[in-house]
Coordinates of C-alpha atoms in Angstrom, one line a residue:
M215 CA 128.2 26.9 123.5
S216 CA 125.1 26.8 125.6
A217 CA 123.5 30.0 126.8
E218 CA 125.1 31.6 129.8
K219 CA 122.9 29.9 132.4
F220 CA 124.3 27.7 135.1
P221 CA 122.6 24.3 134.8
F222 CA 122.2 23.7 138.5
D223 CA 119.5 25.2 140.7
F224 CA 121.2 26.4 143.9
S225 CA 117.9 26.3 145.7
E226 CA 118.7 22.6 146.0
F227 CA 121.3 23.6 148.6
K228 CA 119.8 23.9 152.0
P229 CA 121.9 25.9 154.6
L230 CA 122.1 23.6 157.6
P231 CA 123.2 25.1 161.0
L232 CA 124.8 22.4 163.2
D233 CA 125.3 22.6 166.9
P234 CA 128.6 21.0 167.8
T235 CA 127.3 20.2 171.3
A236 CA 124.7 17.8 169.7
T237 CA 127.1 15.0 168.7
E238 CA 124.7 13.0 166.7
L239 CA 122.9 14.0 163.5
T240 CA 119.1 13.6 163.4
A241 CA 117.7 11.7 160.5
D242 CA 116.5 14.9 158.8
Q243 CA 119.9 16.6 159.4
K244 CA 121.7 13.7 157.9
K245 CA 119.4 13.6 154.8
T246 CA 120.0 17.3 154.2
L247 CA 123.7 17.1 154.8
E248 CA 124.1 14.2 152.4
A249 CA 122.0 16.0 149.8
N250 CA 124.2 19.1 150.2
I251 CA 127.3 17.1 149.8
K252 CA 126.1 15.4 146.6
F253 CA 125.0 18.7 145.2
C254 CA 128.4 20.4 145.9
R255 CA 130.4 17.5 144.5
D256 CA 128.3 17.5 141.3
V257 CA 128.8 21.2 140.9
I258 CA 132.5 20.9 141.4
V259 CA 132.8 18.1 138.8
F260 CA 130.8 20.1 136.4
F261 CA 132.5 23.5 136.4
T262 CA 136.0 22.1 136.6
A263 CA 135.2 19.9 133.6
V264 CA 134.0 23.1 131.8
A265 CA 137.5 24.4 132.3
D266 CA 139.0 21.2 130.9
G267 CA 136.8 21.5 127.9
K268 CA 138.1 25.0 127.3
G269 CA 141.7 23.8 127.6
L270 CA 142.3 25.6 130.9
G271 CA 142.9 22.7 133.4
G272 CA 141.6 23.2 136.9
H273 CA 142.1 20.5 139.6
T274 CA 138.9 18.5 140.5
G275 CA 139.9 15.9 143.0
G276 CA 141.0 17.9 146.0
P277 CA 137.9 20.2 146.3
Y278 CA 135.6 17.3 145.5
D279 CA 137.1 15.1 148.2
I280 CA 136.8 17.5 151.2
V281 CA 133.2 18.6 150.6
P282 CA 131.8 16.5 153.6
E283 CA 134.1 18.1 156.2
A284 CA 133.6 21.5 154.6
M285 CA 129.8 21.2 154.8
I286 CA 130.0 20.2 158.5
A287 CA 132.3 23.1 159.2
Y288 CA 129.9 25.4 157.4
G289 CA 127.1 24.1 159.6
F290 CA 129.1 25.0 162.7
M291 CA 129.8 28.4 161.3
L292 CA 126.1 29.0 160.6
N293 CA 125.3 27.9 164.1
A294 CA 127.8 30.3 165.6
Q295 CA 126.4 33.2 163.5
Q296 CA 123.0 32.4 165.0
G297 CA 124.5 32.8 168.6
G298 CA 125.6 29.2 169.2
S299 CA 127.7 28.5 172.3
H300 CA 130.9 27.7 170.3
P301 CA 132.2 30.5 168.1
V302 CA 133.8 29.4 164.8
L303 CA 135.7 31.8 162.5
P304 CA 133.7 31.8 159.2
V305 CA 136.7 31.2 156.9
F306 CA 137.7 27.9 155.2
F307 CA 141.5 28.3 155.4
D308 CA 143.1 25.7 153.2
E309 CA 146.8 25.0 152.8
A310 CA 146.2 23.1 149.5
G311 CA 145.7 25.9 147.0
H312 CA 144.5 23.6 144.2
R313 CA 141.3 23.1 146.1
V314 CA 140.2 26.6 145.2
A315 CA 137.1 25.3 143.3
L316 CA 135.6 24.7 146.8
Q317 CA 136.3 28.4 147.7
Y318 CA 134.5 29.6 144.6
L319 CA 131.5 27.3 145.2
M320 CA 131.2 28.6 148.8
A321 CA 131.4 32.2 147.5
V322 CA 128.3 31.4 145.4
I323 CA 126.5 29.7 148.2
E324 CA 127.2 32.7 150.5
G325 CA 125.9 35.1 147.9
N326 CA 129.2 36.8 146.9
L327 CA 129.3 35.4 143.3
P328 CA 126.6 34.7 140.7
A329 CA 126.6 31.0 139.9
E330 CA 127.2 31.8 136.2
K331 CA 130.6 33.1 137.1
L332 CA 131.7 29.5 137.8
L333 CA 131.4 28.9 134.0
H334 CA 134.5 31.0 133.6
Y335 CA 136.8 29.2 136.1
R336 CA 140.5 30.0 135.4
E337 CA 139.7 32.1 132.3
F338 CA 141.7 35.3 131.7
N339 CA 140.4 38.4 133.5
E340 CA 137.5 36.5 135.2
H341 CA 139.1 36.7 138.6
L342 CA 138.8 32.9 139.3
P343 CA 142.5 31.9 139.3
G344 CA 143.9 28.5 140.2
H345 CA 144.7 29.4 143.8
P346 CA 142.6 31.6 146.1
E347 CA 143.6 35.2 146.3
R348 CA 142.1 37.4 149.0
D349 CA 139.7 40.1 147.7
F350 CA 140.7 39.3 144.1
T351 CA 137.7 37.1 143.9
P352 CA 134.5 38.3 145.7
G353 CA 133.9 36.0 148.7
V354 CA 137.4 34.6 148.9
K355 CA 138.8 35.6 152.3
F356 CA 142.4 34.4 152.2
S357 CA 145.4 33.8 149.8
S358 CA 146.7 30.3 150.2
G359 CA 150.0 30.9 148.5
R360 CA 151.7 27.6 147.6
L361 CA 151.0 24.2 149.0
G362 CA 151.6 23.8 152.7
H363 CA 152.1 27.4 153.6
M364 CA 148.9 28.2 155.5
W365 CA 149.2 26.5 158.9
P366 CA 151.8 28.8 160.4
Y367 CA 149.7 31.8 159.2
V368 CA 146.5 30.3 160.6
N369 CA 148.2 29.9 164.0
G370 CA 148.5 33.7 164.1
V371 CA 144.9 34.2 163.0
A372 CA 143.8 31.9 165.8
L373 CA 145.9 33.8 168.3
A374 CA 144.2 37.0 167.2
N375 CA 140.7 35.3 167.6
P376 CA 141.2 33.5 171.0
D377 CA 137.5 33.0 171.5
A378 CA 136.8 31.2 168.3
A379 CA 137.7 27.8 166.8
V380 CA 139.6 28.2 163.5
F381 CA 139.5 25.6 160.8
M382 CA 142.5 24.8 158.6
F383 CA 141.9 22.2 155.9
G384 CA 145.1 20.2 155.1
S385 CA 146.2 17.2 153.2
D386 CA 148.8 14.5 153.5
G387 CA 150.8 16.2 150.7
S388 CA 150.8 19.6 152.2
Q389 CA 151.8 18.1 155.6
M390 CA 155.1 17.1 154.0
E391 CA 156.2 20.7 154.0
G392 CA 158.7 21.5 156.7
N393 CA 157.1 24.7 158.0
D394 CA 154.1 22.6 159.1
A395 CA 156.4 20.9 161.6
E396 CA 157.2 24.3 163.0
A397 CA 153.5 25.3 163.1
A398 CA 152.6 22.1 165.0
R399 CA 155.2 22.8 167.7
L400 CA 153.9 26.3 168.2
A401 CA 150.2 25.2 168.2
V402 CA 150.9 22.7 170.9
A403 CA 153.1 25.0 173.0
R404 CA 150.6 27.8 173.0
N405 CA 147.5 25.6 173.0
I406 CA 146.3 27.4 169.9
N407 CA 142.6 26.7 169.1
V408 CA 143.2 25.6 165.5
K409 CA 141.3 22.6 164.1
L410 CA 143.2 20.8 161.3
V411 CA 141.0 18.7 159.0
I412 CA 143.4 16.7 156.9
D413 CA 142.4 14.8 153.8
D414 CA 144.7 11.7 153.8
N415 CA 144.2 10.0 150.4
D416 CA 147.7 8.7 149.9
V417 CA 147.9 10.5 146.6
T418 CA 150.2 13.3 145.3
I419 CA 151.0 14.4 141.8
A420 CA 153.8 11.9 141.2
G421 CA 152.2 8.9 142.9
F422 CA 151.5 7.4 146.3
P423 CA 153.4 8.5 149.4
S424 CA 153.1 5.1 151.0
D425 CA 155.2 3.8 148.0
Y426 CA 157.8 6.5 147.5
L427 CA 158.0 8.0 151.1
R428 CA 157.9 5.0 153.3
G429 CA 157.8 5.9 156.9
F430 CA 155.8 9.0 156.5
D431 CA 152.6 8.9 158.5
V432 CA 150.6 12.1 159.0
A433 CA 149.1 11.1 162.4
K434 CA 152.4 9.8 163.8
T435 CA 154.2 12.9 162.6
L436 CA 151.8 15.2 164.3
E437 CA 151.6 13.1 167.5
G438 CA 155.4 13.4 167.6
H439 CA 155.0 17.1 168.0
G440 CA 152.6 16.6 170.8
L441 CA 149.4 17.3 168.8
S442 CA 146.2 15.4 169.5
T443 CA 145.0 13.4 166.5
N444 CA 141.8 11.6 165.5
T445 CA 141.8 9.4 162.5
G446 CA 138.7 8.1 160.7
D447 CA 136.8 7.4 157.5
G448 CA 136.1 10.7 155.7
E449 CA 133.1 9.2 153.9
N450 CA 131.4 8.0 157.1
I451 CA 129.2 11.0 157.7
D452 CA 128.0 10.1 161.1
E453 CA 131.5 9.3 162.4
L454 CA 133.0 12.4 160.7
Y455 CA 130.3 14.6 162.2
S456 CA 130.9 13.4 165.7
R457 CA 134.6 13.7 165.4
M458 CA 134.3 17.3 164.2
C459 CA 131.9 18.0 167.1
A460 CA 134.5 16.8 169.5
A461 CA 137.2 18.9 167.9
V462 CA 135.2 22.1 168.1
T463 CA 134.1 21.6 171.6
T464 CA 137.5 20.7 172.9
D465 CA 139.9 23.6 173.6
G466 CA 143.3 23.6 171.9
P467 CA 144.8 22.2 168.7
I468 CA 143.7 18.9 167.2
A469 CA 144.1 17.2 163.8
L470 CA 141.3 15.2 162.3
I471 CA 142.8 12.9 159.7
N472 CA 140.2 11.6 157.2
N473 CA 141.1 8.6 155.2
R474 CA 139.5 8.2 151.8
K475 CA 140.3 7.4 148.2
M476 CA 140.8 10.3 145.9
C477 CA 137.7 11.1 143.8
V478 CA 135.7 8.6 145.6
G479 CA 132.7 7.5 143.6
I480 CA 134.0 8.8 140.2
E481 CA 134.5 5.8 137.9
G482 CA 137.9 5.9 136.2
L483 CA 139.4 8.4 138.7
E484 CA 138.8 6.9 142.2
G485 CA 142.1 6.2 143.9
S486 CA 144.1 7.5 141.0
N487 CA 146.7 10.3 141.2
H488 CA 145.2 11.6 137.9
G489 CA 142.3 12.8 140.1
H490 CA 144.6 15.5 141.4
D491 CA 144.3 17.4 138.1
V492 CA 141.2 18.4 136.3
I493 CA 138.6 15.8 135.4
K494 CA 138.4 15.1 131.7
I495 CA 135.2 16.2 130.2
K496 CA 134.2 12.8 129.0
T497 CA 134.7 11.3 132.5
A498 CA 132.6 14.2 133.9
I499 CA 129.8 13.6 131.4
D500 CA 129.7 9.9 132.3
H501 CA 129.7 10.6 136.0
L502 CA 127.0 13.3 135.9
K503 CA 124.8 11.1 133.8
K504 CA 124.8 8.7 136.7
Q505 CA 123.9 11.5 139.0
D506 CA 120.9 12.5 136.9
R507 CA 122.3 15.8 135.9
A508 CA 121.0 16.0 132.4
E509 CA 121.3 19.8 132.0
A510 CA 124.9 19.8 133.2
V511 CA 125.7 17.0 130.7
K512 CA 124.0 18.9 127.9
Y513 CA 126.1 21.9 128.7
L514 CA 129.4 19.9 128.9
E515 CA 128.6 18.4 125.5
S516 CA 128.5 21.9 124.0
V517 CA 131.8 23.2 125.5
E518 CA 134.4 24.3 123.0
K519 CA 138.1 24.8 123.5
L520 CA 139.1 28.5 123.7
P521 CA 141.4 29.9 121.0
G522 CA 145.1 29.6 121.5
G523 CA 147.6 32.4 121.5
P524 CA 148.8 34.3 118.4
S525 CA 151.7 33.4 116.1
Y526 CA 154.9 35.4 116.2
Q527 CA 157.2 36.8 113.5
G528 CA 160.8 35.6 113.6
S529 CA 160.2 32.2 115.2
E530 CA 158.5 28.9 114.4
G531 CA 157.6 25.5 115.9
A532 CA 157.5 24.8 119.6
G533 CA 159.7 23.1 122.1
K534 CA 158.6 22.4 125.7
N535 CA 161.9 22.9 127.5
R536 CA 160.5 21.9 130.9
A537 CA 159.9 18.4 129.5
L538 CA 162.9 18.3 127.3
F539 CA 165.1 18.8 130.3
G540 CA 164.7 15.1 131.1
K541 CA 165.3 14.0 127.5
F542 CA 168.5 16.0 127.1
M543 CA 169.7 14.9 130.6
N544 CA 169.2 11.3 129.6
E545 CA 171.4 11.8 126.6
I546 CA 174.1 13.1 128.9
L547 CA 173.6 10.3 131.5
D548 CA 173.6 7.6 128.8
S549 CA 177.1 8.7 127.9
I550 CA 178.4 8.0 131.5
P551 CA 179.2 4.4 132.4
E552 CA 176.6 3.0 134.8
E553 CA 179.0 2.4 137.7
E554 CA 180.3 6.0 137.4
R555 CA 176.8 7.3 137.0
V556 CA 175.6 5.7 140.2
R557 CA 178.7 6.9 142.0
T558 CA 178.7 10.5 140.8
V559 CA 175.1 11.6 140.1
R560 CA 171.8 11.7 142.0
V561 CA 168.5 13.2 140.8
F562 CA 166.1 14.6 143.4
D563 CA 162.4 15.1 142.6
C564 CA 159.9 17.2 144.6
D565 CA 156.7 15.4 143.4
L566 CA 156.7 17.4 140.2
E567 CA 158.5 15.0 137.9
G568 CA 156.1 15.2 135.0
S569 CA 156.1 19.0 135.1
C570 CA 159.9 19.4 135.2
G571 CA 161.0 16.6 132.9
L572 CA 162.3 14.3 135.6
D573 CA 159.8 11.5 134.9
S574 CA 161.8 10.5 131.8
I575 CA 165.0 10.3 133.9
R576 CA 163.2 8.1 136.5
K577 CA 162.1 5.8 133.7
E578 CA 165.5 5.6 132.0
H579 CA 167.7 5.8 135.0
P580 CA 165.9 4.7 138.2
E581 CA 169.2 3.7 139.8
I582 CA 170.0 7.4 140.4
F583 CA 166.5 8.8 141.0
V584 CA 165.2 9.9 144.4
R585 CA 161.5 10.6 144.8
G586 CA 161.7 13.1 147.6
G587 CA 158.1 14.2 148.1
I588 CA 156.9 17.7 148.6
M589 CA 160.0 18.8 150.5
E590 CA 161.7 21.5 148.4
R591 CA 164.1 22.7 151.1
G592 CA 165.3 19.3 152.3
N593 CA 165.6 17.9 148.8
Y594 CA 167.7 20.8 147.6
S595 CA 170.1 20.4 150.6
A596 CA 170.2 16.7 149.9
A597 CA 171.2 17.3 146.3
A598 CA 173.9 19.8 147.6
G599 CA 175.1 17.2 150.1
F600 CA 175.5 14.6 147.4
G601 CA 177.5 17.2 145.4
Y602 CA 179.7 17.9 148.4
E603 CA 182.7 16.2 147.0
E604 CA 184.5 17.1 143.8
G605 CA 183.4 14.9 140.9
K606 CA 179.9 14.4 142.3
Q607 CA 176.7 16.4 141.7
G608 CA 173.1 16.5 142.7
I609 CA 170.4 17.3 140.1
Y610 CA 167.3 18.9 141.4
A611 CA 164.1 20.2 139.8
T612 CA 160.9 22.0 140.9
F613 CA 158.9 25.1 140.0
S614 CA 160.6 28.5 139.8
A615 CA 158.1 30.0 142.3
F616 CA 159.6 27.7 144.9
L617 CA 163.1 29.0 144.5
E618 CA 162.1 31.7 147.0
M619 CA 161.6 28.9 149.6
I620 CA 165.2 27.6 149.4
V621 CA 167.3 30.7 149.4
S622 CA 168.9 29.8 152.7
E623 CA 169.7 26.3 151.5
I624 CA 171.3 27.8 148.4
T625 CA 173.6 29.9 150.6
M626 CA 174.5 26.8 152.6
A627 CA 175.3 24.9 149.4
R628 CA 177.4 27.7 148.2
L629 CA 179.3 27.9 151.5
N630 CA 180.0 24.2 151.2
K631 CA 181.2 24.5 147.6
S632 CA 178.6 22.0 146.5
N633 CA 177.9 21.0 143.0
V634 CA 174.2 21.2 142.1
L635 CA 172.5 21.5 138.7
A636 CA 168.9 22.8 139.4
H637 CA 166.2 23.0 136.9
F638 CA 163.4 25.5 137.7
S639 CA 160.5 25.2 135.4
H640 CA 157.3 27.4 135.2
S641 CA 159.4 30.5 135.2
G642 CA 157.9 33.9 134.7
C643 CA 154.1 34.4 134.3
D644 CA 153.5 32.9 130.9
D645 CA 150.7 30.3 130.8
M646 CA 150.2 30.5 134.6
A647 CA 146.5 30.0 135.3
D648 CA 147.5 29.3 138.9
N649 CA 148.2 33.0 139.0
T650 CA 150.3 35.3 141.2
C651 CA 151.5 32.8 143.9
H652 CA 152.9 30.5 141.2
F653 CA 154.7 33.2 139.2
G654 CA 158.4 32.3 139.1
I655 CA 159.6 35.9 138.9
N656 CA 162.2 36.2 141.7
S657 CA 164.9 33.9 140.4
F658 CA 167.7 36.4 140.9
F659 CA 167.3 35.5 144.6
A660 CA 169.6 32.6 143.7
H661 CA 172.4 35.0 142.8
N662 CA 173.1 35.9 146.4
G663 CA 176.8 35.0 146.8
L664 CA 179.6 37.4 147.4
P665 CA 181.8 38.5 144.5
E666 CA 185.1 38.4 146.4
D667 CA 188.0 37.2 144.3
G668 CA 185.6 35.4 142.0
H669 CA 185.0 32.6 144.4
D670 CA 181.3 32.5 143.6
N671 CA 180.8 30.7 140.3
T672 CA 177.0 30.5 140.5
G673 CA 175.4 30.6 137.1
L674 CA 171.8 31.5 136.2
Y675 CA 170.8 30.4 132.7
F676 CA 167.5 31.0 130.7
P677 CA 167.9 29.7 127.2
A678 CA 165.7 31.1 124.4
D679 CA 164.5 27.9 122.7
Q680 CA 164.9 24.1 122.8
H681 CA 168.1 24.1 120.8
Q682 CA 169.9 26.6 122.9
F683 CA 168.5 24.8 126.0
K684 CA 170.1 21.6 124.9
A685 CA 173.4 23.3 124.1
C686 CA 173.4 25.1 127.5
L687 CA 172.8 21.8 129.4
N688 CA 175.6 20.1 127.6
K689 CA 178.0 22.9 128.4
I690 CA 177.1 23.4 132.1
F691 CA 176.6 19.8 133.1
K692 CA 180.2 19.2 134.3
D693 CA 180.7 22.7 135.6
R694 CA 181.5 23.0 139.3
G695 CA 179.3 24.9 141.7
L696 CA 175.7 26.0 141.6
R697 CA 173.9 26.1 138.3
F698 CA 170.3 27.2 137.8
I699 CA 168.6 26.6 134.4
F700 CA 165.1 28.0 133.8
S701 CA 162.3 27.0 131.6
T702 CA 158.7 28.1 131.2
R703 CA 155.4 26.2 131.6
S704 CA 154.6 27.1 128.0
A705 CA 156.3 25.8 125.0
V706 CA 158.7 28.3 123.2
P707 CA 159.2 28.5 119.5
D708 CA 162.6 28.2 117.7
I709 CA 164.3 31.5 117.1
L710 CA 165.0 32.2 113.4
D711 CA 167.7 34.4 111.8
D712 CA 167.0 37.0 109.1
D713 CA 167.0 34.3 106.4
G714 CA 164.4 32.2 108.2
N715 CA 166.9 29.6 109.4
R716 CA 167.3 28.3 112.9
F717 CA 169.4 30.8 114.8
Y718 CA 170.7 28.0 117.1
G719 CA 171.6 25.4 114.5
D720 CA 173.2 22.0 114.9
D721 CA 176.7 23.6 115.0
Y722 CA 175.8 26.0 117.8
K723 CA 177.9 25.8 120.9
F724 CA 176.8 27.5 124.1
E725 CA 179.3 29.8 125.7
T726 CA 178.8 30.8 129.4
G727 CA 178.4 34.5 129.8
K728 CA 178.2 35.3 126.1
D729 CA 175.4 37.5 124.9
E730 CA 174.2 37.2 121.4
V731 CA 173.0 39.6 118.7
I732 CA 169.7 38.3 117.4
R733 CA 169.2 41.4 115.2
E734 CA 171.4 44.4 114.7
G735 CA 169.9 47.9 115.1
S736 CA 171.1 51.4 114.7
A737 CA 168.4 53.2 116.8
G738 CA 168.8 51.2 120.0
Y739 CA 168.5 47.7 121.4
I740 CA 166.2 45.5 123.4
V741 CA 167.9 43.1 125.8
S742 CA 165.8 40.0 126.6
F743 CA 165.9 36.3 127.3
G744 CA 163.7 33.2 127.8
E745 CA 160.1 33.4 126.8
T746 CA 160.2 37.1 126.3
L747 CA 162.9 36.9 123.6
Y748 CA 160.6 35.6 120.8
R749 CA 158.0 38.2 121.7
A750 CA 160.6 40.9 121.6
L751 CA 161.8 39.6 118.2
D752 CA 158.3 39.9 116.8
A753 CA 158.3 43.5 118.1
V754 CA 161.7 44.2 116.5
I755 CA 160.6 43.0 113.1
T756 CA 157.5 45.2 113.2
L757 CA 159.4 48.2 114.4
K758 CA 161.9 47.8 111.6
K759 CA 159.1 47.7 109.1
D760 CA 157.8 50.9 110.6
G761 CA 161.2 52.6 110.1
L762 CA 162.6 52.2 113.6
D763 CA 165.8 50.2 113.3
V764 CA 165.9 48.4 116.7
G765 CA 168.2 45.6 117.5
L766 CA 167.7 42.6 119.8
I767 CA 170.2 41.0 122.2
N768 CA 169.7 37.6 123.9
K769 CA 171.2 37.3 127.3
P770 CA 171.0 33.6 128.2
T771 CA 173.5 33.8 131.1
L772 CA 171.6 36.2 133.4
N773 CA 174.1 37.0 136.1
I774 CA 177.4 37.3 134.2
Y775 CA 178.1 40.4 132.1
D776 CA 179.6 40.1 128.6
K777 CA 182.2 42.8 128.5
E778 CA 182.3 43.1 124.8
M779 CA 178.5 43.3 124.6
M780 CA 178.4 45.9 127.4
A781 CA 180.9 48.0 125.5
K782 CA 178.8 47.7 122.4
L783 CA 175.5 48.6 124.1
A784 CA 177.1 51.5 126.0
K785 CA 177.2 53.3 122.7
A786 CA 173.5 52.8 121.9
K787 CA 171.0 55.6 121.9
F788 CA 168.6 53.6 124.1
I789 CA 168.4 50.2 125.8
L790 CA 165.2 48.5 126.9
V791 CA 165.4 45.3 129.0
A792 CA 162.3 43.2 128.5
E793 CA 161.9 40.2 130.8
G794 CA 159.3 38.0 132.5
F795 CA 160.9 38.4 135.9
N796 CA 159.8 40.8 138.6
V797 CA 160.7 44.4 137.7
N798 CA 161.8 44.9 141.3
T799 CA 164.2 41.9 141.4
G800 CA 165.0 40.9 137.9
L801 CA 167.7 41.7 135.3
G802 CA 166.4 45.2 134.5
I803 CA 167.2 46.8 137.9
R804 CA 170.8 45.9 137.7
F805 CA 171.6 46.0 133.9
G806 CA 171.3 49.8 133.7
S807 CA 173.7 50.3 136.6
E808 CA 176.2 48.0 134.9
L809 CA 175.8 50.0 131.6
L810 CA 176.8 53.2 133.4
K811 CA 180.2 51.6 134.3
Y812 CA 180.8 51.4 130.5
G813 CA 180.0 55.0 129.9
F814 CA 176.4 54.6 128.7
Q815 CA 174.7 58.0 128.2
G816 CA 171.5 57.0 126.3
K817 CA 168.0 56.4 127.5
Y818 CA 167.2 53.3 129.6
N819 CA 164.1 51.5 130.7
H820 CA 163.1 48.0 131.8
I821 CA 159.8 46.2 131.7
G822 CA 158.7 43.0 133.3
T823 CA 156.1 41.5 135.6
H824 CA 154.8 44.4 137.6
K825 CA 151.3 43.6 138.7
E826 CA 149.3 40.7 140.1
G827 CA 148.1 38.3 137.5
S828 CA 144.6 38.0 136.2
G829 CA 144.3 34.3 135.3
G830 CA 144.3 32.8 131.9
L831 CA 147.3 31.3 130.0
W832 CA 149.2 33.0 127.2
Q833 CA 147.3 36.2 128.0
Q834 CA 149.3 36.7 131.2
M835 CA 152.3 38.2 129.2
G836 CA 150.1 40.7 127.4
Y837 CA 148.5 41.7 130.7
Q838 CA 152.0 42.6 132.0
G839 CA 152.8 44.5 128.8
L840 CA 155.2 41.8 127.6
D841 CA 153.6 40.8 124.4
P842 CA 154.9 42.3 121.1
Q843 CA 152.5 45.2 121.3
G844 CA 153.5 46.1 124.8
I845 CA 157.2 45.8 124.1
S846 CA 156.8 47.9 120.9
A847 CA 155.0 50.6 123.0
A848 CA 157.9 50.7 125.5
V849 CA 160.4 51.0 122.7
R850 CA 158.5 53.9 121.1
E851 CA 158.3 55.7 124.4
L852 CA 162.1 55.5 124.7
A853 CA 162.8 56.4 121.1

């Protein structure tokens, strides 16, 4: 790869203080502002494309799009810092976390990061993850969390800074989230001096809101809460500037809604929902050639993909369960006559269809598919409502991190004895470049029913590989109640037996609540599941070679205890639970207590996700001590 030198000269960028009381740009100001916008957009295209070339992903369109309003807001901030009459809090709060590339660019512009650091966007241990995290990256002043979570928080920040205008950058997608409605009502009621700058490009991951969510209009929605709005062309610099001046110089909340196509000016991406994700390196090269960025093009042409993860003993191949969910579900749905299928099943998507396997269901069975937009809470409840009657069920899917958002809705579904099969992909921390806020590690929050008389039949399932995943789905599809099946963002290999054959062969039948002995052991056992199981199997094979006869148990049903297995494990010398879930809320904190009920007197420990992430993909597991080496070390400490 090219030498570690950033191929842009940041002296091109000219800091431009802007006085919001002067509502028109001078010719010189406009020239400088337009040059700054072009420079920043070129830089964003470049370093996000570097991440694509390395195989890391990285989301280009969002940060690229909002550069004009960000540069004007920055001008207001600089003016305020020089004693201007209208104080502006110098933070670019943003409720769309995937626009983090803009935060890193501003960190360079403000002198908190060297430009060369951008060449390592989203790499492991480089502290440039896929969402902003306060103080984790020098110059980043807030943590965005997940999409659409910032506005209520920013209301509080603005109340704590009553003399300053506070900017909050939003989007039509993030404004779908229900807590923004609550934030709007409070902002109006308290006349909070928050200035929303909303990029309305009619694009989300799964498509175009004007198509799949007819009736949704950002301006009308906010006006319905009593908020003042101002809609205009986000690419008309003169108009945008005057509108932002008016917002800053007017007391109280206001939403500036900026219409534009996504990735405007980038051939092959403009107006496409593919612009949401990272720009492909070839598209970036073609674009930057037109912008006369020869050095950036030269660098991009030299980028090489980073090496993938290691191979593992005891497993082979790869199955991406999050995508296979749709394929396996289609096989089940195909077996149901169409009239009955339409009457008894409904599938609810939360704008993540391609990431959770629902896209294949939409293509094969559009008659039962609901594109619900970015509304996780409402969509889960809708699925539960569809499954209100016996013989009917809702199917629902989103990321595991978002399970924390719908705990109350889960309780209501349980109280109503609803039937919901929910697929939560992107579980754990494996392959999660978006980092800590996207870790799906608190999934036991779904197990919040009361055990009285066995009325709660909630099931949490985390199969080990694609074959067990399929068998599990076939078994639980017609079960009553709430079922949660988990998968990872990463592909998982097939588990092998001692003879090198598939452990979960064609004749395998999934049994709810049944734990399985993957390897026997006389010294003690590791209990694991999901994406940690094959790593634990590698550790077990190595430990056995080294003379420590450790066994391995797969626990695919997470919240039901196998009495026979518990009695067996109670006699062991030690037990280690290894999981990708949070050590404070996962299986490990409860499994040891259950063992005690069976008379366990050995040594016990549990390991899992226990610290904030550090970017990267497969490296996340090792960073948490959940790779084979980390698991082996934990076993040796116990033994």
